[in-house]
Tab-separated table of C-alpha atoms and ligand atoms in Angstrom:
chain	number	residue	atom	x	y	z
A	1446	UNK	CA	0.000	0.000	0.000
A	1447	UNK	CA	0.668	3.455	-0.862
A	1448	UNK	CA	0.827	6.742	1.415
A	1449	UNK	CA	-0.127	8.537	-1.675
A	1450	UNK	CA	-0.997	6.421	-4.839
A	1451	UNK	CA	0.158	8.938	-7.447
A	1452	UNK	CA	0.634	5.368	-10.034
A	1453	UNK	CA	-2.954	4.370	-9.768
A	1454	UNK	CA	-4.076	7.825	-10.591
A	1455	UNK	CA	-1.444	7.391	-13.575
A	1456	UNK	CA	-3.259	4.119	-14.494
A	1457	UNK	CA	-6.373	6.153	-14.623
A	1458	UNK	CA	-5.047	8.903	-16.581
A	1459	UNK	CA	-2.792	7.830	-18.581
A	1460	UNK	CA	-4.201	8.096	-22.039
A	1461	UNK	CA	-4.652	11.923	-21.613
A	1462	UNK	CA	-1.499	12.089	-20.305
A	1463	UNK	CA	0.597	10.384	-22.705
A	1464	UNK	CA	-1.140	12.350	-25.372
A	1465	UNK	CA	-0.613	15.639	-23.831
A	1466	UNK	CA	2.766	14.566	-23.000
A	1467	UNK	CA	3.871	13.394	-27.209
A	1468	UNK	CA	1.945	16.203	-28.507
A	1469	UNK	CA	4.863	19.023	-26.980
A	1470	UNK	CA	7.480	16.528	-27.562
A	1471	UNK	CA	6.124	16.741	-31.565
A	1472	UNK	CA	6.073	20.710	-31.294
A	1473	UNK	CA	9.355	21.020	-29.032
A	1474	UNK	CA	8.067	24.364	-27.540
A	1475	UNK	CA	9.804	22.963	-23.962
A	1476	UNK	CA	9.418	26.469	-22.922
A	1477	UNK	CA	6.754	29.029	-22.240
A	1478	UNK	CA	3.875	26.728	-24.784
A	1479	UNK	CA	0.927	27.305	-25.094
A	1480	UNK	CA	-0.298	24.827	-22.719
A	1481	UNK	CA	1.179	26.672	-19.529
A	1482	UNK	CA	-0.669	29.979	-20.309
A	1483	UNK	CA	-3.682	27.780	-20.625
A	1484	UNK	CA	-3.138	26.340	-17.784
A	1485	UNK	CA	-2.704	29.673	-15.973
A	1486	UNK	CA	-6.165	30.814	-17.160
A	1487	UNK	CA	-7.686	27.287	-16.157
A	1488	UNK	CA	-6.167	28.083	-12.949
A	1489	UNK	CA	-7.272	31.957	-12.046
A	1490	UNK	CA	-10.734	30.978	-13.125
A	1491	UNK	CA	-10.627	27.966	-10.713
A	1492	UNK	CA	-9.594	29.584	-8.100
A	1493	UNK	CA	-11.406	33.134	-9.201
A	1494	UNK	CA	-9.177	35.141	-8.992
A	1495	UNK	CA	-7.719	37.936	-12.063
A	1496	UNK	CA	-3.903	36.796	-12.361
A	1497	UNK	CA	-2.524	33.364	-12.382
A	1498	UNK	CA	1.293	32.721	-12.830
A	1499	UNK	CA	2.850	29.911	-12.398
A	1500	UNK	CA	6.680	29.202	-11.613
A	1501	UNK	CA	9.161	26.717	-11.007
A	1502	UNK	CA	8.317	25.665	-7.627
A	1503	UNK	CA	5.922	26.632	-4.238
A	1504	UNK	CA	9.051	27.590	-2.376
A	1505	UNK	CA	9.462	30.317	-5.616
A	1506	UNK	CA	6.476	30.847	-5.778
A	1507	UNK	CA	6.610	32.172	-1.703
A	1508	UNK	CA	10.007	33.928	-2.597
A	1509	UNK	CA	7.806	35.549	-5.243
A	1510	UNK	CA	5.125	37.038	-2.995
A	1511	UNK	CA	7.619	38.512	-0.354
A	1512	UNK	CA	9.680	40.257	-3.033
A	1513	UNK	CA	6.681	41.938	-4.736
A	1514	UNK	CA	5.771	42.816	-1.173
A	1515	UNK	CA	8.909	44.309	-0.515
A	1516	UNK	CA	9.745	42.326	2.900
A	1517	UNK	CA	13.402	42.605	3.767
A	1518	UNK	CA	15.413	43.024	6.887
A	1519	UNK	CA	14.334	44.465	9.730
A	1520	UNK	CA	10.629	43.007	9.067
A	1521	UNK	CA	8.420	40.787	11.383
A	1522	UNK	CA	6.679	38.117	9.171
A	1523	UNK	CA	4.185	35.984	10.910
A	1524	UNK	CA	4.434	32.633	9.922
A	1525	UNK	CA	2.199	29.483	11.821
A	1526	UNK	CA	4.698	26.900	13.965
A	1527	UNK	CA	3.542	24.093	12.379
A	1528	UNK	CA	3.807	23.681	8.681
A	1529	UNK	CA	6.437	22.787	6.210
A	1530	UNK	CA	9.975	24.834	6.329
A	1531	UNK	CA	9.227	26.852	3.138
A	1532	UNK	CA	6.657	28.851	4.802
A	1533	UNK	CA	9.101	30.639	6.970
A	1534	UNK	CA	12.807	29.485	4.801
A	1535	UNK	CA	11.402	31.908	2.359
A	1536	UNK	CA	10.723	34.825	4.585
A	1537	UNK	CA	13.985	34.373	6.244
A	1538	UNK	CA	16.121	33.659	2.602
A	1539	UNK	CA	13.843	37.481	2.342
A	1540	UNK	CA	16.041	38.873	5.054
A	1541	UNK	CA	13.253	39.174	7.562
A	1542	UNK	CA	12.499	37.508	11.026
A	1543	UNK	CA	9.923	34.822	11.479
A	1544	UNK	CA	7.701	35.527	14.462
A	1545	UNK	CA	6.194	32.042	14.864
A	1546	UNK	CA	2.678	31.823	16.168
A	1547	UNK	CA	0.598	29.213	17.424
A	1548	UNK	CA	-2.021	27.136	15.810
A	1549	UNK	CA	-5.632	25.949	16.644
A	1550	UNK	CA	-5.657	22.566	18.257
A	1551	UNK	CA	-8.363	21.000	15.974
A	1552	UNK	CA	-7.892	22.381	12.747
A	1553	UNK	CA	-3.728	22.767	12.884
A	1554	UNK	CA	-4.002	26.315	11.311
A	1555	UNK	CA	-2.886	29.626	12.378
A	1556	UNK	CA	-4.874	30.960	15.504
A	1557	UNK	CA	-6.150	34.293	14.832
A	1558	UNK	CA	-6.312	35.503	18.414
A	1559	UNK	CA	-3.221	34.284	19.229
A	1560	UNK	CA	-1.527	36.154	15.499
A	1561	UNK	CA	-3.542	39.391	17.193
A	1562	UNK	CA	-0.834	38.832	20.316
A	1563	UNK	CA	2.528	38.345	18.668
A	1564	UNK	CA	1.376	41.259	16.428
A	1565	UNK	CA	1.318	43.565	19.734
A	1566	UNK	CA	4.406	42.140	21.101
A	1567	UNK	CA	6.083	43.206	18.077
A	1568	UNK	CA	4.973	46.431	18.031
A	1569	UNK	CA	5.405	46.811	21.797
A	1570	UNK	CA	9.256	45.866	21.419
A	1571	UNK	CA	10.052	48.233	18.639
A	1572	UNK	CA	12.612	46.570	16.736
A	1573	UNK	CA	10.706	45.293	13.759
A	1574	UNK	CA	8.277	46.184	11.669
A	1575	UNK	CA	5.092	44.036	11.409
A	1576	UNK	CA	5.008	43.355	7.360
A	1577	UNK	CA	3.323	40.298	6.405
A	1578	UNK	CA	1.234	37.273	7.442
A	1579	UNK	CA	1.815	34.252	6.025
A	1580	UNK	CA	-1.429	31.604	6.760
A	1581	UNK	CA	-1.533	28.271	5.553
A	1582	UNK	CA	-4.088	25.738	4.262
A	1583	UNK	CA	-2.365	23.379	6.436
A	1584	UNK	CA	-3.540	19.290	5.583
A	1585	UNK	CA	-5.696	20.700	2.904
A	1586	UNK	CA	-7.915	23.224	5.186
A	1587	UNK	CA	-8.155	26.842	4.324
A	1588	UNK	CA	-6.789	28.600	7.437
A	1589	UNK	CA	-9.543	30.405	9.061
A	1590	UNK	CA	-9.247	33.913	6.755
A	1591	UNK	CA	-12.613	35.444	7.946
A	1592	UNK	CA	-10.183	36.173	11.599
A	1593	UNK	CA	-7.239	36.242	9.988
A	1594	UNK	CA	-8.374	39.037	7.487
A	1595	UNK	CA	-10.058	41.041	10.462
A	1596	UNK	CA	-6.537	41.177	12.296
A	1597	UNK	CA	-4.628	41.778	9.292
A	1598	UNK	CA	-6.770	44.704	8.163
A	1599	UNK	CA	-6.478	46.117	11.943
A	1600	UNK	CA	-2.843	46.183	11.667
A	1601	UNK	CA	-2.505	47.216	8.085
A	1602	UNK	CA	-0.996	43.783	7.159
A	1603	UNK	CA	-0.677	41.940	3.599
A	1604	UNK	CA	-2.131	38.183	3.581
A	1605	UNK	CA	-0.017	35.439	1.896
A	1606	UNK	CA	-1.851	32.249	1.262
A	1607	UNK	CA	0.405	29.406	1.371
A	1608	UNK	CA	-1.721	27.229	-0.591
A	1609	UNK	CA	0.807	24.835	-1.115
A	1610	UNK	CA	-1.394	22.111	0.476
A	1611	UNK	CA	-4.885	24.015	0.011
A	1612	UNK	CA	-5.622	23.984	-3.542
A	1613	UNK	CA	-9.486	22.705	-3.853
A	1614	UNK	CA	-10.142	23.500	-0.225
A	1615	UNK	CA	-13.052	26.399	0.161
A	1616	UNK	CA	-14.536	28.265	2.853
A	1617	UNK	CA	-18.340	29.427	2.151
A	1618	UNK	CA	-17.625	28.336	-1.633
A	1619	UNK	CA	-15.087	30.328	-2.100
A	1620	UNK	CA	-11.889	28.487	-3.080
A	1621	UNK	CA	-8.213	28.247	-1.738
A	1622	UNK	CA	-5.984	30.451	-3.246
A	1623	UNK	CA	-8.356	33.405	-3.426
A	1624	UNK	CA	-7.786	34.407	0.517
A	1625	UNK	CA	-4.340	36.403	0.012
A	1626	UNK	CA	-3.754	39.604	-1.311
A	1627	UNK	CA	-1.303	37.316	-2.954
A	1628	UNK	CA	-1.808	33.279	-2.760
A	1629	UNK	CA	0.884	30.121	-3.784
A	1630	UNK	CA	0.402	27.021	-4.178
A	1631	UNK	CA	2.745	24.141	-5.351
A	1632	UNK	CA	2.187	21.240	-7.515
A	1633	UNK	CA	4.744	18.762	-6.096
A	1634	UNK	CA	3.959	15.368	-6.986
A	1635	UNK	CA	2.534	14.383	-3.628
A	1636	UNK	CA	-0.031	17.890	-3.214
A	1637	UNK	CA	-3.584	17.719	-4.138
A	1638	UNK	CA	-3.180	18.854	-7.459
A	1639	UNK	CA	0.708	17.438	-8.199
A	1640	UNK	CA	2.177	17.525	-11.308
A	1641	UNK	CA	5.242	14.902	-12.490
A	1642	UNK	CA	7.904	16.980	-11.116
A	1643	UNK	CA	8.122	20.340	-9.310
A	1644	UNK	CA	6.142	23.396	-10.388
A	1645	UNK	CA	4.068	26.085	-8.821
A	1646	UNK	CA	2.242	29.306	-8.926
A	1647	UNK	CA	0.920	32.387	-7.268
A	1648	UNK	CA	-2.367	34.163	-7.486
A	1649	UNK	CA	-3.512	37.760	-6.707
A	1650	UNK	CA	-6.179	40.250	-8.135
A	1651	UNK	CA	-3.874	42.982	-8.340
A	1652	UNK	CA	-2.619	44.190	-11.622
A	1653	UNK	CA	0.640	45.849	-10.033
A	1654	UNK	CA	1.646	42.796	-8.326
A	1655	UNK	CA	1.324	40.398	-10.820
A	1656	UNK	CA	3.356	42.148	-13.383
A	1657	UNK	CA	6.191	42.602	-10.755
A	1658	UNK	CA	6.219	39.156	-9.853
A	1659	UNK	CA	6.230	38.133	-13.486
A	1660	UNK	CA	8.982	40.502	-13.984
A	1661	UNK	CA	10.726	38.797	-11.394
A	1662	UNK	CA	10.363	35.133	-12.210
A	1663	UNK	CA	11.823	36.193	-15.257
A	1664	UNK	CA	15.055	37.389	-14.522
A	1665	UNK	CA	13.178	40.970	-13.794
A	1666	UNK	CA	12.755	41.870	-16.952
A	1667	UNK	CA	11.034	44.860	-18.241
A	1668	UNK	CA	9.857	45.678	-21.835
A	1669	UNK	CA	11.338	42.522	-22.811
A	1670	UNK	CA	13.466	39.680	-22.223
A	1671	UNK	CA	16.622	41.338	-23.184
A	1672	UNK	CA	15.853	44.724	-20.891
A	1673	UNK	CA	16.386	43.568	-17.277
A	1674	UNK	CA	15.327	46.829	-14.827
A	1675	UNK	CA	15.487	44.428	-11.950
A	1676	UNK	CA	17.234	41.673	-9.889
A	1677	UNK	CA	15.036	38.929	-10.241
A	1678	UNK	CA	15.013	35.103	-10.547
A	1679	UNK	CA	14.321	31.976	-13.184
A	1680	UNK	CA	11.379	30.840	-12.262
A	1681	UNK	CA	9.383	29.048	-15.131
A	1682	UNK	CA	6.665	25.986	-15.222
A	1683	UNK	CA	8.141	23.803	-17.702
A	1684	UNK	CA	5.769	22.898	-21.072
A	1685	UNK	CA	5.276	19.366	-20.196
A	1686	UNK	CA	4.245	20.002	-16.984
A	1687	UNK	CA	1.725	22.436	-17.576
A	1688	UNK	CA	-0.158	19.605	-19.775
A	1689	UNK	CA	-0.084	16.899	-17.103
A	1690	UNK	CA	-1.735	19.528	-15.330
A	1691	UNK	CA	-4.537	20.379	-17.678
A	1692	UNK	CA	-5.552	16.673	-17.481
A	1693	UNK	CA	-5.046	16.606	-14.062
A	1694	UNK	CA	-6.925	19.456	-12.452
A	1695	UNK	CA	-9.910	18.762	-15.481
A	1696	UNK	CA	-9.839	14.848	-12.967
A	1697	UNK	CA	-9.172	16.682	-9.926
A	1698	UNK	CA	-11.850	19.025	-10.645
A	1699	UNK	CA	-14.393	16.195	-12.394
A	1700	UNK	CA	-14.476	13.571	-9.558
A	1701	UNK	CA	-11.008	13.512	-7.372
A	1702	UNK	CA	-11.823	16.291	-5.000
A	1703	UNK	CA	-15.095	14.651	-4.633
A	1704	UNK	CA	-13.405	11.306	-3.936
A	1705	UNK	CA	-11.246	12.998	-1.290
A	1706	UNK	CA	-14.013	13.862	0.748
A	1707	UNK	CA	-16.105	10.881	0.013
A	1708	UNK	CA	-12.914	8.864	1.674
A	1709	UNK	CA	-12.409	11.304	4.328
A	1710	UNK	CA	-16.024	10.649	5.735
A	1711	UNK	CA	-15.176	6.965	5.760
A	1712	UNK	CA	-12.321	7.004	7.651
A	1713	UNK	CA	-14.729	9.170	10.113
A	1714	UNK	CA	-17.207	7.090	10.396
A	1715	UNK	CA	-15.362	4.045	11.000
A	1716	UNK	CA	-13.092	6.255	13.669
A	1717	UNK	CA	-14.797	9.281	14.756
A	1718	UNK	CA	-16.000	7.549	18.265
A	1719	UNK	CA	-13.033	6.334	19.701
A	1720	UNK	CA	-10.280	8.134	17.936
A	1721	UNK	CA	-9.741	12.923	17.486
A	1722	UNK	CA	-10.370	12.883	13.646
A	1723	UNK	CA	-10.024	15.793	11.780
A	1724	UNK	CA	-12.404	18.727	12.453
A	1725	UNK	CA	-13.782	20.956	9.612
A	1726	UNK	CA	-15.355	23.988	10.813
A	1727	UNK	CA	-18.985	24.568	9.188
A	1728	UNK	CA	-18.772	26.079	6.188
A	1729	UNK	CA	-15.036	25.196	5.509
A	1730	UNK	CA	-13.974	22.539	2.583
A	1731	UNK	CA	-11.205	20.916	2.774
A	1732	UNK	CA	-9.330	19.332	-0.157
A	1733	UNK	CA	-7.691	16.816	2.260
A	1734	UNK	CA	-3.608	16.732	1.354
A	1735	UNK	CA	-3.647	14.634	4.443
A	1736	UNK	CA	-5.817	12.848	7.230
A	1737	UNK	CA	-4.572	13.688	10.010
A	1738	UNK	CA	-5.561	11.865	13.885
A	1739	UNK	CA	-4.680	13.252	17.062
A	1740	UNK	CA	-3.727	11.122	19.895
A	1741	UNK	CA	-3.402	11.301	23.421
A	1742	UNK	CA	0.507	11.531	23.728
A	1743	UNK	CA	4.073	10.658	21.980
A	1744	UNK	CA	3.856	7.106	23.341
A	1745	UNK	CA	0.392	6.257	22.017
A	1746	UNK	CA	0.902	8.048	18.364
A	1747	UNK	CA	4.154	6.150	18.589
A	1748	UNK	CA	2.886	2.720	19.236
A	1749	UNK	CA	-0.373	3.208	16.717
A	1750	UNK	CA	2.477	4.235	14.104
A	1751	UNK	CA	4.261	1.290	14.985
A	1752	UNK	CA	1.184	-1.030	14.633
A	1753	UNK	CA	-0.172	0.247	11.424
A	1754	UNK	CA	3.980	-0.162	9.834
A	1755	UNK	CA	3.885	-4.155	11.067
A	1756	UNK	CA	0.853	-4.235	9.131
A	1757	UNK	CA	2.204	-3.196	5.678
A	1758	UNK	CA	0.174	0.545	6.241
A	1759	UNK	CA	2.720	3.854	5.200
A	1760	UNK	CA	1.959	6.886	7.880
A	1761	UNK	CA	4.029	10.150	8.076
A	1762	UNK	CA	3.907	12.526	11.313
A	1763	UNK	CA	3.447	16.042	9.504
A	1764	UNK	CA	5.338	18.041	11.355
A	1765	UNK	CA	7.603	16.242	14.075
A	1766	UNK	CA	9.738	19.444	14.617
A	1767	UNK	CA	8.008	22.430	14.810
A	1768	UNK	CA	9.751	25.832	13.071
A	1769	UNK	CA	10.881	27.372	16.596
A	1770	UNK	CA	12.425	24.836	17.459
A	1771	UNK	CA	14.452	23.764	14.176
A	1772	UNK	CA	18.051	24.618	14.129
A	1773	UNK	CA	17.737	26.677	11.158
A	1774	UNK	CA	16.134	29.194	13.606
A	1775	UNK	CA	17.638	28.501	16.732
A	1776	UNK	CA	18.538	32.072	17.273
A	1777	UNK	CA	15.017	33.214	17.286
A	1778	UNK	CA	13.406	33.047	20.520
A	1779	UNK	CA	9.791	32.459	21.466
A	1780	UNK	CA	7.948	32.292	24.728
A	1781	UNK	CA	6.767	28.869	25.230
A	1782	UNK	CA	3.772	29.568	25.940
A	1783	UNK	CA	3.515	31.455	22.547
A	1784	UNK	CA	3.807	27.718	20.774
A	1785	UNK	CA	2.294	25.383	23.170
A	1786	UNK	CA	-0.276	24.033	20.832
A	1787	UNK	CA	1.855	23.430	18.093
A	1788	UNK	CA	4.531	21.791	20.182
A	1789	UNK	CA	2.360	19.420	21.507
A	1790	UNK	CA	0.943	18.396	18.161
A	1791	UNK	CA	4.091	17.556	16.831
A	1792	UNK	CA	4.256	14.558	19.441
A	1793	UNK	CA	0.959	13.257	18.829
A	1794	UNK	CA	-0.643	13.841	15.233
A	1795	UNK	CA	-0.086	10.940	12.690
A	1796	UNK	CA	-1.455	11.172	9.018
A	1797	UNK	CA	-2.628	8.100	7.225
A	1798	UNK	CA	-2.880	7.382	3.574
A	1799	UNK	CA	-5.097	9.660	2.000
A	1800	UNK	CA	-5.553	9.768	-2.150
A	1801	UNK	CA	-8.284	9.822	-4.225
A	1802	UNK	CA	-7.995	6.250	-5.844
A	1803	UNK	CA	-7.817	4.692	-1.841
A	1804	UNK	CA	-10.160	1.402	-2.187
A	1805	UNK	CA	-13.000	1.160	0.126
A	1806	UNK	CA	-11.720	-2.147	1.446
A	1807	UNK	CA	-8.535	-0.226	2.110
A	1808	UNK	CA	-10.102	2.226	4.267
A	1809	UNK	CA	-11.780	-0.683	5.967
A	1810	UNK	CA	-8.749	-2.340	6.770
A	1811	UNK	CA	-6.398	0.854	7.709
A	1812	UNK	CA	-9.302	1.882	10.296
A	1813	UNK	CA	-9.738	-1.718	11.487
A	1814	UNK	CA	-5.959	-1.234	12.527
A	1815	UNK	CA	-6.500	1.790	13.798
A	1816	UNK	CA	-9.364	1.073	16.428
A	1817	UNK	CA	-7.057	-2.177	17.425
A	1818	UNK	CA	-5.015	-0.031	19.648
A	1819	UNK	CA	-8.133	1.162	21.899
B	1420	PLP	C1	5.120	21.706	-0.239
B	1420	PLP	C2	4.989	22.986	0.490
B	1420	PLP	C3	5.702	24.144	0.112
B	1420	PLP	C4	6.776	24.125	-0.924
B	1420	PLP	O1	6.406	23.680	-2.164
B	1420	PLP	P1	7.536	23.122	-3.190
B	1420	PLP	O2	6.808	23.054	-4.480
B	1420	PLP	O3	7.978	21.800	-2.685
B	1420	PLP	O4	8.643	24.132	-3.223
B	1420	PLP	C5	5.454	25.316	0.793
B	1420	PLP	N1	4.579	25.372	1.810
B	1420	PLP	C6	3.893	24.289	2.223
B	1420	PLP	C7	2.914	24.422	3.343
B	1420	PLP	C8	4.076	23.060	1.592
B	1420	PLP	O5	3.404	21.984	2.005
């Protein structure tokens, strides 16, 4: 068994795929075809939002949003303490300092009351300037932007969406990637919508921002390639990939995202009663990157991984370190009780397999395993 079964979606696929594939090997535009401005409109009117462009990777396509956003030294960027290193390795690689702030002990997402309080502290100290919020979708689950958008507006803050893990999630109908003044996402192979090798984009419905940031990912050039009026990166979707994507987010968008939550209410109702499953606030969608449980304490989350590895069942513990406490940022200190939450959910979440091409009899027999350690 798989953790993520990206060769039986292949199996399913694969016609469209193939064809996609041999039809830019036959034109040889490798670069900049056709199919990846398609895909970028495909994309903005997904997600509906103005400006879609997409880049080489959702760590770029963070670097991206900071740039156009001007953070650099001497800025504060709030960033949650538990989510993959890119969030806040961007932000630093920026030249700003990552306040981390705690997350909400169901839903593993930024806490907006708790963002309100490091945003004070900051202020209160005086030696950096608030700049940015960065919220993630964390697990697939749009971080809760109707808070987070009150605060940031109070303080005068940008929103960046790290979508990276979001894409397909929705709150109210209103889909992922739309929340940020500027939103990423990335289409590693293993992310809701993946593609077959890195790639990634970022969204916003500003005009300004979207031409600087495609100015950037393109070695900042100005009125054309050869005219460079900035410092700026390579940042570039490759052709190929942008056509496994068209055929993957027309499946993703067709049935998979349906199947996702279709297999995330089994695993509920099979564990719900005896095991913390994940909780969706009303109104919220999530697009389900992962299915994560929480359990009682290190030893128990420990012994259930144990169990479910004897039995021939992949698991992953998303995140076992959380970002204060990696080395990278050892010299940035936070009050422990600032990070409580997401400390303590580093020692007890586990994440089980969780695709859209998971068998029902394989849902059966992961939860089975499961509820034979209670
Ligand atoms: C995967 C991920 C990224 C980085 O995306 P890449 O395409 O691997 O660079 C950023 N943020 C989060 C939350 C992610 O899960």
């Amino acid at each position: 068994m798989e953790f993520i079964d990206l060769g039986r979606q292949y199996k399913a696929l694969k016609d469209r795929i193939d064809g996609r594939i041999a039809n830019v090997l036959g034109r040889a535009q490798f670069i900049n075809g056709d199919e990846v401005r398609e895909l970028a409109e495909k994309l903005a009117a997904y997600c509906s939002r103005k400006y879609c462009l997409t880049c080489a990777n959702g760590t770029d396509a963070l670097t991206l949003a900071l740039r156009c956003l001007g953070v650099g030294e001497g800025d504060a960027v709030f960033v949650p303490d538990l989510t993959f290193f890119a969030s806040a390795e961007t932000a630093a690689l920026a030249g700003a300092t990552c306040v981390f702030v705690d997350v909400d002990k169901r839903t593993f997402n930024l806490d907006a009351v708790k963002l309100e309080n490091r945003i004070r502290q900051v202020i209160a100290e005086k030696k950096l300037k608030p700049k940015a919020i960065i919220a993630v979708d964390l697990f697939g689950l749009p971080a809760n932007f109707p808070e987070i958008r009150k605060v940031a507006d109070k303080y005068g803050l940008p929103i960046i969406e790290d979508a990276a893990q979001g894409f397909g999630g929705s709150i109210n109908g209103k889909r992922a990637c739309s929340f940020g003044d500027i939103s990423t996402t990335s289409f590693f192979p293993a992310k809701p919508l993946g593609c077959y090798g890195d790639g990634g984009a970022v969204f916003t419905d500003n005009e300004d921002y979207y031409k600087l940031m495609a100015s950037l990912a393109f070695h900042g050039k100005g009125s054309h390639k050869y005219d460079n009026v900035r410092i700026g990166y390579n940042s570039r979707l490759d052709t190929i990939q942008a056509a496994v994507l068209l055929e993957k987010l027309k499946a993703f968008d067709d049935y998979e995202l349906t199947d996702r939550n279709k297999i995330a209410a089994k695993y509920d109702s099979y564990l719900k009663d005896k095991f913390t499953t994940p909780l969706i606030p009303e109104n919220f969608q999530s697009s389900w990157a992962q299915y994560t449980l929480i359990l009682d304490d290190e030893n128990e989350r420990d012994n259930l991984q144990k169990h479910l590895n004897a039995n021939g069942i992949p698991t992953m513990i998303y995140y076992p370190i959380p970002m204060h406490a990696l080395k990278a940022f050892e010299d940035i200190k936070t009050p422990s009780e600032e990070i409580e939450v997401a400390t303590k959910l580093t020692k007890t979440v586990l994440s089980v397999p969780m695709h859209p091409y998971l068998k029902d009899e394989e849902i059966k027999f992961i939860s089975l395993k499961v509820l034979e350690t209670r």
